[in-house]
PDB file of C-alpha atoms in Angstrom:
ATOM      1  CA  MET A   1     -26.427  30.312  -5.364  1.00 54.00           C
ATOM      2  CA  LEU A   2     -28.485  29.874  -8.489  1.00 59.00           C
ATOM      3  CA  ASP A   3     -29.477  33.236  -9.957  1.00 60.00           C
ATOM      4  CA  ASN A   4     -32.101  33.551 -12.653  1.00 65.00           C
ATOM      5  CA  LEU A   5     -30.106  36.303 -14.414  1.00 68.00           C
ATOM      6  CA  PRO A   6     -26.573  37.663 -14.342  1.00 72.00           C
ATOM      7  CA  ARG A   7     -25.532  40.173 -11.706  1.00 80.00           C
ATOM      8  CA  GLY A   8     -25.139  43.826 -12.597  1.00 87.00           C
ATOM      9  CA  THR A   9     -27.356  46.879 -12.883  1.00 92.00           C
ATOM     10  CA  ILE A  10     -30.773  47.648 -14.306  1.00 93.00           C
ATOM     11  CA  THR A  11     -31.120  51.443 -14.337  1.00 95.00           C
ATOM     12  CA  ILE A  12     -34.299  53.348 -13.531  1.00 96.00           C
ATOM     13  CA  GLU A  13     -34.654  54.051 -17.256  1.00 95.00           C
ATOM     14  CA  GLU A  14     -34.751  50.288 -17.983  1.00 95.00           C
ATOM     15  CA  ILE A  15     -36.929  49.054 -15.097  1.00 96.00           C
ATOM     16  CA  GLU A  16     -40.440  47.925 -16.019  1.00 96.00           C
ATOM     17  CA  MET A  17     -43.512  47.004 -13.992  1.00 97.00           C
ATOM     18  CA  GLY A  18     -43.700  43.281 -13.322  1.00 97.00           C
ATOM     19  CA  MET A  19     -39.957  42.591 -13.714  1.00 96.00           C
ATOM     20  CA  VAL A  20     -38.946  39.662 -11.511  1.00 95.00           C
ATOM     21  CA  ARG A  21     -35.521  38.482 -10.411  1.00 95.00           C
ATOM     22  CA  SER A  22     -34.633  35.678  -8.008  1.00 95.00           C
ATOM     23  CA  LEU A  23     -31.999  33.460  -6.515  1.00 95.00           C
ATOM     24  CA  ARG A  24     -31.989  30.064  -4.865  1.00 95.00           C
ATOM     25  CA  LYS A  25     -29.779  29.098  -1.954  1.00 96.00           C
ATOM     26  CA  VAL A  26     -29.549  26.145   0.375  1.00 96.00           C
ATOM     27  CA  VAL A  27     -29.257  27.444   3.950  1.00 97.00           C
ATOM     28  CA  THR A  28     -26.471  25.479   5.637  1.00 97.00           C
ATOM     29  CA  ASP A  29     -25.361  24.969   9.221  1.00 97.00           C
ATOM     30  CA  GLU A  30     -22.266  26.990   8.317  1.00 98.00           C
ATOM     31  CA  ASP A  31     -24.458  29.892   7.080  1.00 97.00           C
ATOM     32  CA  ILE A  32     -26.356  29.903  10.380  1.00 98.00           C
ATOM     33  CA  GLU A  33     -23.158  29.805  12.438  1.00 98.00           C
ATOM     34  CA  MET A  34     -21.566  32.601  10.387  1.00 98.00           C
ATOM     35  CA  PHE A  35     -24.700  34.734  10.699  1.00 98.00           C
ATOM     36  CA  ALA A  36     -24.706  34.173  14.456  1.00 98.00           C
ATOM     37  CA  GLN A  37     -21.078  35.296  14.651  1.00 98.00           C
ATOM     38  CA  ILE A  38     -21.588  38.379  12.486  1.00 97.00           C
ATOM     39  CA  SER A  39     -24.865  39.495  14.068  1.00 97.00           C
ATOM     40  CA  THR A  40     -23.959  38.330  17.624  1.00 97.00           C
ATOM     41  CA  ASP A  41     -27.422  36.697  17.758  1.00 97.00           C
ATOM     42  CA  ARG A  42     -26.575  33.375  19.386  1.00 97.00           C
ATOM     43  CA  ASN A  43     -30.155  32.424  20.326  1.00 97.00           C
ATOM     44  CA  PRO A  44     -30.004  28.654  20.955  1.00 97.00           C
ATOM     45  CA  VAL A  45     -33.067  28.061  18.743  1.00 98.00           C
ATOM     46  CA  HIS A  46     -30.626  28.617  15.868  1.00 98.00           C
ATOM     47  CA  LEU A  47     -27.582  26.790  17.236  1.00 97.00           C
ATOM     48  CA  ASP A  48     -28.494  24.112  19.802  1.00 97.00           C
ATOM     49  CA  ASP A  49     -30.343  20.988  18.629  1.00 96.00           C
ATOM     50  CA  ASP A  50     -31.363  19.893  22.129  1.00 97.00           C
ATOM     51  CA  TYR A  51     -32.701  23.313  23.082  1.00 98.00           C
ATOM     52  CA  ALA A  52     -34.501  23.849  19.753  1.00 97.00           C
ATOM     53  CA  ARG A  53     -36.194  20.436  19.871  1.00 97.00           C
ATOM     54  CA  ASP A  54     -38.201  21.616  22.900  1.00 97.00           C
ATOM     55  CA  THR A  55     -39.466  24.818  21.221  1.00 97.00           C
ATOM     56  CA  ILE A  56     -42.583  25.373  19.109  1.00 96.00           C
ATOM     57  CA  PHE A  57     -40.355  24.806  16.064  1.00 96.00           C
ATOM     58  CA  GLU A  58     -39.339  21.303  17.216  1.00 97.00           C
ATOM     59  CA  GLY A  59     -35.858  21.802  15.833  1.00 97.00           C
ATOM     60  CA  ARG A  60     -33.282  24.373  14.842  1.00 98.00           C
ATOM     61  CA  ILE A  61     -34.212  27.215  12.501  1.00 98.00           C
ATOM     62  CA  ALA A  62     -32.266  29.823  10.566  1.00 98.00           C
ATOM     63  CA  HIS A  63     -32.292  33.439  11.705  1.00 98.00           C
ATOM     64  CA  GLY A  64     -35.157  35.282  10.031  1.00 98.00           C
ATOM     65  CA  MET A  65     -32.808  38.069   9.006  1.00 98.00           C
ATOM     66  CA  LEU A  66     -30.521  35.555   7.298  1.00 98.00           C
ATOM     67  CA  THR A  67     -33.473  34.662   5.066  1.00 98.00           C
ATOM     68  CA  ALA A  68     -34.270  38.358   4.590  1.00 98.00           C
ATOM     69  CA  GLY A  69     -30.666  38.874   3.547  1.00 97.00           C
ATOM     70  CA  LEU A  70     -31.371  36.817   0.429  1.00 97.00           C
ATOM     71  CA  ILE A  71     -33.902  39.486  -0.591  1.00 98.00           C
ATOM     72  CA  SER A  72     -31.169  42.076  -0.113  1.00 97.00           C
ATOM     73  CA  ALA A  73     -28.893  40.009  -2.355  1.00 96.00           C
ATOM     74  CA  VAL A  74     -31.436  39.987  -5.187  1.00 97.00           C
ATOM     75  CA  ILE A  75     -31.972  43.751  -4.846  1.00 97.00           C
ATOM     76  CA  GLY A  76     -28.281  44.596  -4.601  1.00 96.00           C
ATOM     77  CA  GLU A  77     -27.073  42.227  -7.297  1.00 94.00           C
ATOM     78  CA  GLN A  78     -29.909  41.937  -9.822  1.00 95.00           C
ATOM     79  CA  LEU A  79     -32.947  44.233  -9.500  1.00 96.00           C
ATOM     80  CA  PRO A  80     -32.091  47.043  -9.654  1.00 97.00           C
ATOM     81  CA  GLY A  81     -28.606  45.743  -8.841  1.00 95.00           C
ATOM     82  CA  HIS A  82     -25.279  47.434  -8.330  1.00 94.00           C
ATOM     83  CA  GLY A  83     -25.623  51.035  -7.151  1.00 94.00           C
ATOM     84  CA  THR A  84     -29.050  50.518  -5.561  1.00 97.00           C
ATOM     85  CA  VAL A  85     -29.714  52.253  -2.218  1.00 97.00           C
ATOM     86  CA  TYR A  86     -32.192  50.702   0.246  1.00 97.00           C
ATOM     87  CA  MET A  87     -34.754  53.205   1.564  1.00 98.00           C
ATOM     88  CA  GLY A  88     -37.077  50.892   3.465  1.00 98.00           C
ATOM     89  CA  GLN A  89     -38.211  47.307   3.928  1.00 97.00           C
ATOM     90  CA  SER A  90     -41.196  45.639   5.577  1.00 98.00           C
ATOM     91  CA  LEU A  91     -41.030  41.958   6.451  1.00 98.00           C
ATOM     92  CA  LYS A  92     -43.459  39.349   7.714  1.00 98.00           C
ATOM     93  CA  PHE A  93     -42.137  35.934   8.672  1.00 98.00           C
ATOM     94  CA  LEU A  94     -44.667  33.199   7.900  1.00 98.00           C
ATOM     95  CA  ALA A  95     -42.790  29.956   8.550  1.00 98.00           C
ATOM     96  CA  PRO A  96     -39.355  28.827   9.723  1.00 98.00           C
ATOM     97  CA  VAL A  97     -36.421  28.076   7.453  1.00 98.00           C
ATOM     98  CA  ARG A  98     -34.427  25.050   8.579  1.00 98.00           C
ATOM     99  CA  PRO A  99     -30.860  23.989   7.907  1.00 98.00           C
ATOM    100  CA  GLY A 100     -30.811  22.252   4.531  1.00 98.00           C
ATOM    101  CA  ASP A 101     -33.816  24.128   3.122  1.00 98.00           C
ATOM    102  CA  MET A 102     -33.551  25.509  -0.415  1.00 97.00           C
ATOM    103  CA  VAL A 103     -34.846  29.084  -0.276  1.00 98.00           C
ATOM    104  CA  LEU A 104     -36.162  30.840  -3.375  1.00 97.00           C
ATOM    105  CA  ALA A 105     -35.895  34.624  -2.875  1.00 97.00           C
ATOM    106  CA  GLU A 106     -37.941  36.660  -5.383  1.00 97.00           C
ATOM    107  CA  VAL A 107     -38.288  40.386  -5.998  1.00 97.00           C
ATOM    108  CA  GLU A 108     -40.942  41.915  -8.300  1.00 97.00           C
ATOM    109  CA  VAL A 109     -41.373  45.520  -9.412  1.00 98.00           C
ATOM    110  CA  ILE A 110     -44.780  46.819  -8.285  1.00 98.00           C
ATOM    111  CA  GLY A 111     -44.221  50.576  -8.527  1.00 98.00           C
ATOM    112  CA  ILE A 112     -41.913  53.045 -10.252  1.00 98.00           C
ATOM    113  CA  ASP A 113     -41.436  56.766  -9.636  1.00 97.00           C
ATOM    114  CA  HIS A 114     -39.073  57.789 -12.428  1.00 95.00           C
ATOM    115  CA  ALA A 115     -38.785  61.415 -11.248  1.00 95.00           C
ATOM    116  CA  LYS A 116     -37.526  60.356  -7.805  1.00 96.00           C
ATOM    117  CA  ARG A 117     -35.761  57.184  -9.060  1.00 96.00           C
ATOM    118  CA  ARG A 118     -37.763  55.154  -6.524  1.00 98.00           C
ATOM    119  CA  VAL A 119     -38.849  51.579  -7.101  1.00 98.00           C
ATOM    120  CA  GLN A 120     -41.341  49.587  -4.989  1.00 98.00           C
ATOM    121  CA  LEU A 121     -40.630  45.886  -4.843  1.00 98.00           C
ATOM    122  CA  ASP A 122     -42.756  42.977  -3.686  1.00 98.00           C
ATOM    123  CA  CYS A 123     -40.431  40.604  -1.850  1.00 98.00           C
ATOM    124  CA  ARG A 124     -40.970  36.968  -0.986  1.00 98.00           C
ATOM    125  CA  CYS A 125     -39.054  33.871   0.027  1.00 98.00           C
ATOM    126  CA  LYS A 126     -40.345  30.347  -0.486  1.00 98.00           C
ATOM    127  CA  VAL A 127     -39.312  26.872   0.601  1.00 98.00           C
ATOM    128  CA  ASN A 128     -40.812  24.029  -1.452  1.00 97.00           C
ATOM    129  CA  GLY A 129     -43.330  26.480  -2.935  1.00 97.00           C
ATOM    130  CA  LYS A 130     -44.545  27.657   0.498  1.00 98.00           C
ATOM    131  CA  LYS A 131     -44.054  31.320   1.399  1.00 98.00           C
ATOM    132  CA  VAL A 132     -41.854  31.703   4.471  1.00 98.00           C
ATOM    133  CA  LEU A 133     -41.321  35.489   4.218  1.00 98.00           C
ATOM    134  CA  ILE A 134     -43.192  38.333   2.516  1.00 98.00           C
ATOM    135  CA  GLY A 135     -42.670  42.063   2.413  1.00 98.00           C
ATOM    136  CA  GLU A 136     -42.109  45.193   0.368  1.00 98.00           C
ATOM    137  CA  ALA A 137     -39.020  47.269  -0.248  1.00 98.00           C
ATOM    138  CA  THR A 138     -38.498  50.799  -1.505  1.00 98.00           C
ATOM    139  CA  VAL A 139     -35.180  51.482  -3.177  1.00 98.00           C
ATOM    140  CA  LEU A 140     -33.400  54.286  -4.960  1.00 98.00           C
ATOM    141  CA  ALA A 141     -32.404  52.885  -8.345  1.00 97.00           C
ATOM    142  CA  PRO A 142     -29.254  53.847 -10.193  1.00 95.00           C
ATOM    143  CA  SER A 143     -29.614  56.013 -13.288  1.00 93.00           C
ATOM    144  CA  GLY A 144     -27.688  55.956 -16.516  1.00 85.00           C
ATOM    145  CA  LYS A 145     -28.047  59.745 -16.609  1.00 69.00           C
ATOM    146  CA  PHE A 146     -26.499  60.516 -13.219  1.00 56.00           C
ATOM    147  CA  ASP A 147     -24.329  57.607 -12.062  1.00 48.00           C
TER     148      ASP A 147
END
């Protein structure tokens, strides 16, 4: 993975509107197989070339939630980072991610409620500059005062 900044924690006191953090990852056949094993989602569109070739995708695709997991990685490792608690997430899948695709997962601060330690994040994943996933997350950010 190629992160744009080191992993760690940005506390609620340090978070600013417009902050952006990201990571890049190539989705591999091994990633897809491991996700299938962990999630027990063995849909052949993800695992069987012959089956997937005859679908609307005309080939195998990664699980959508595998791609969404990259958003979770940015939130849990970078912004806000360690100590963050997920409160909610909306997702819209716009295009498939295929084995070998380099996914750019980005998170941007679009709202801050300091009193409640809540942060709204715009979330997106892109492949070759094209959005493949969009959504918003609400998280409880760690605080230097309480944690």
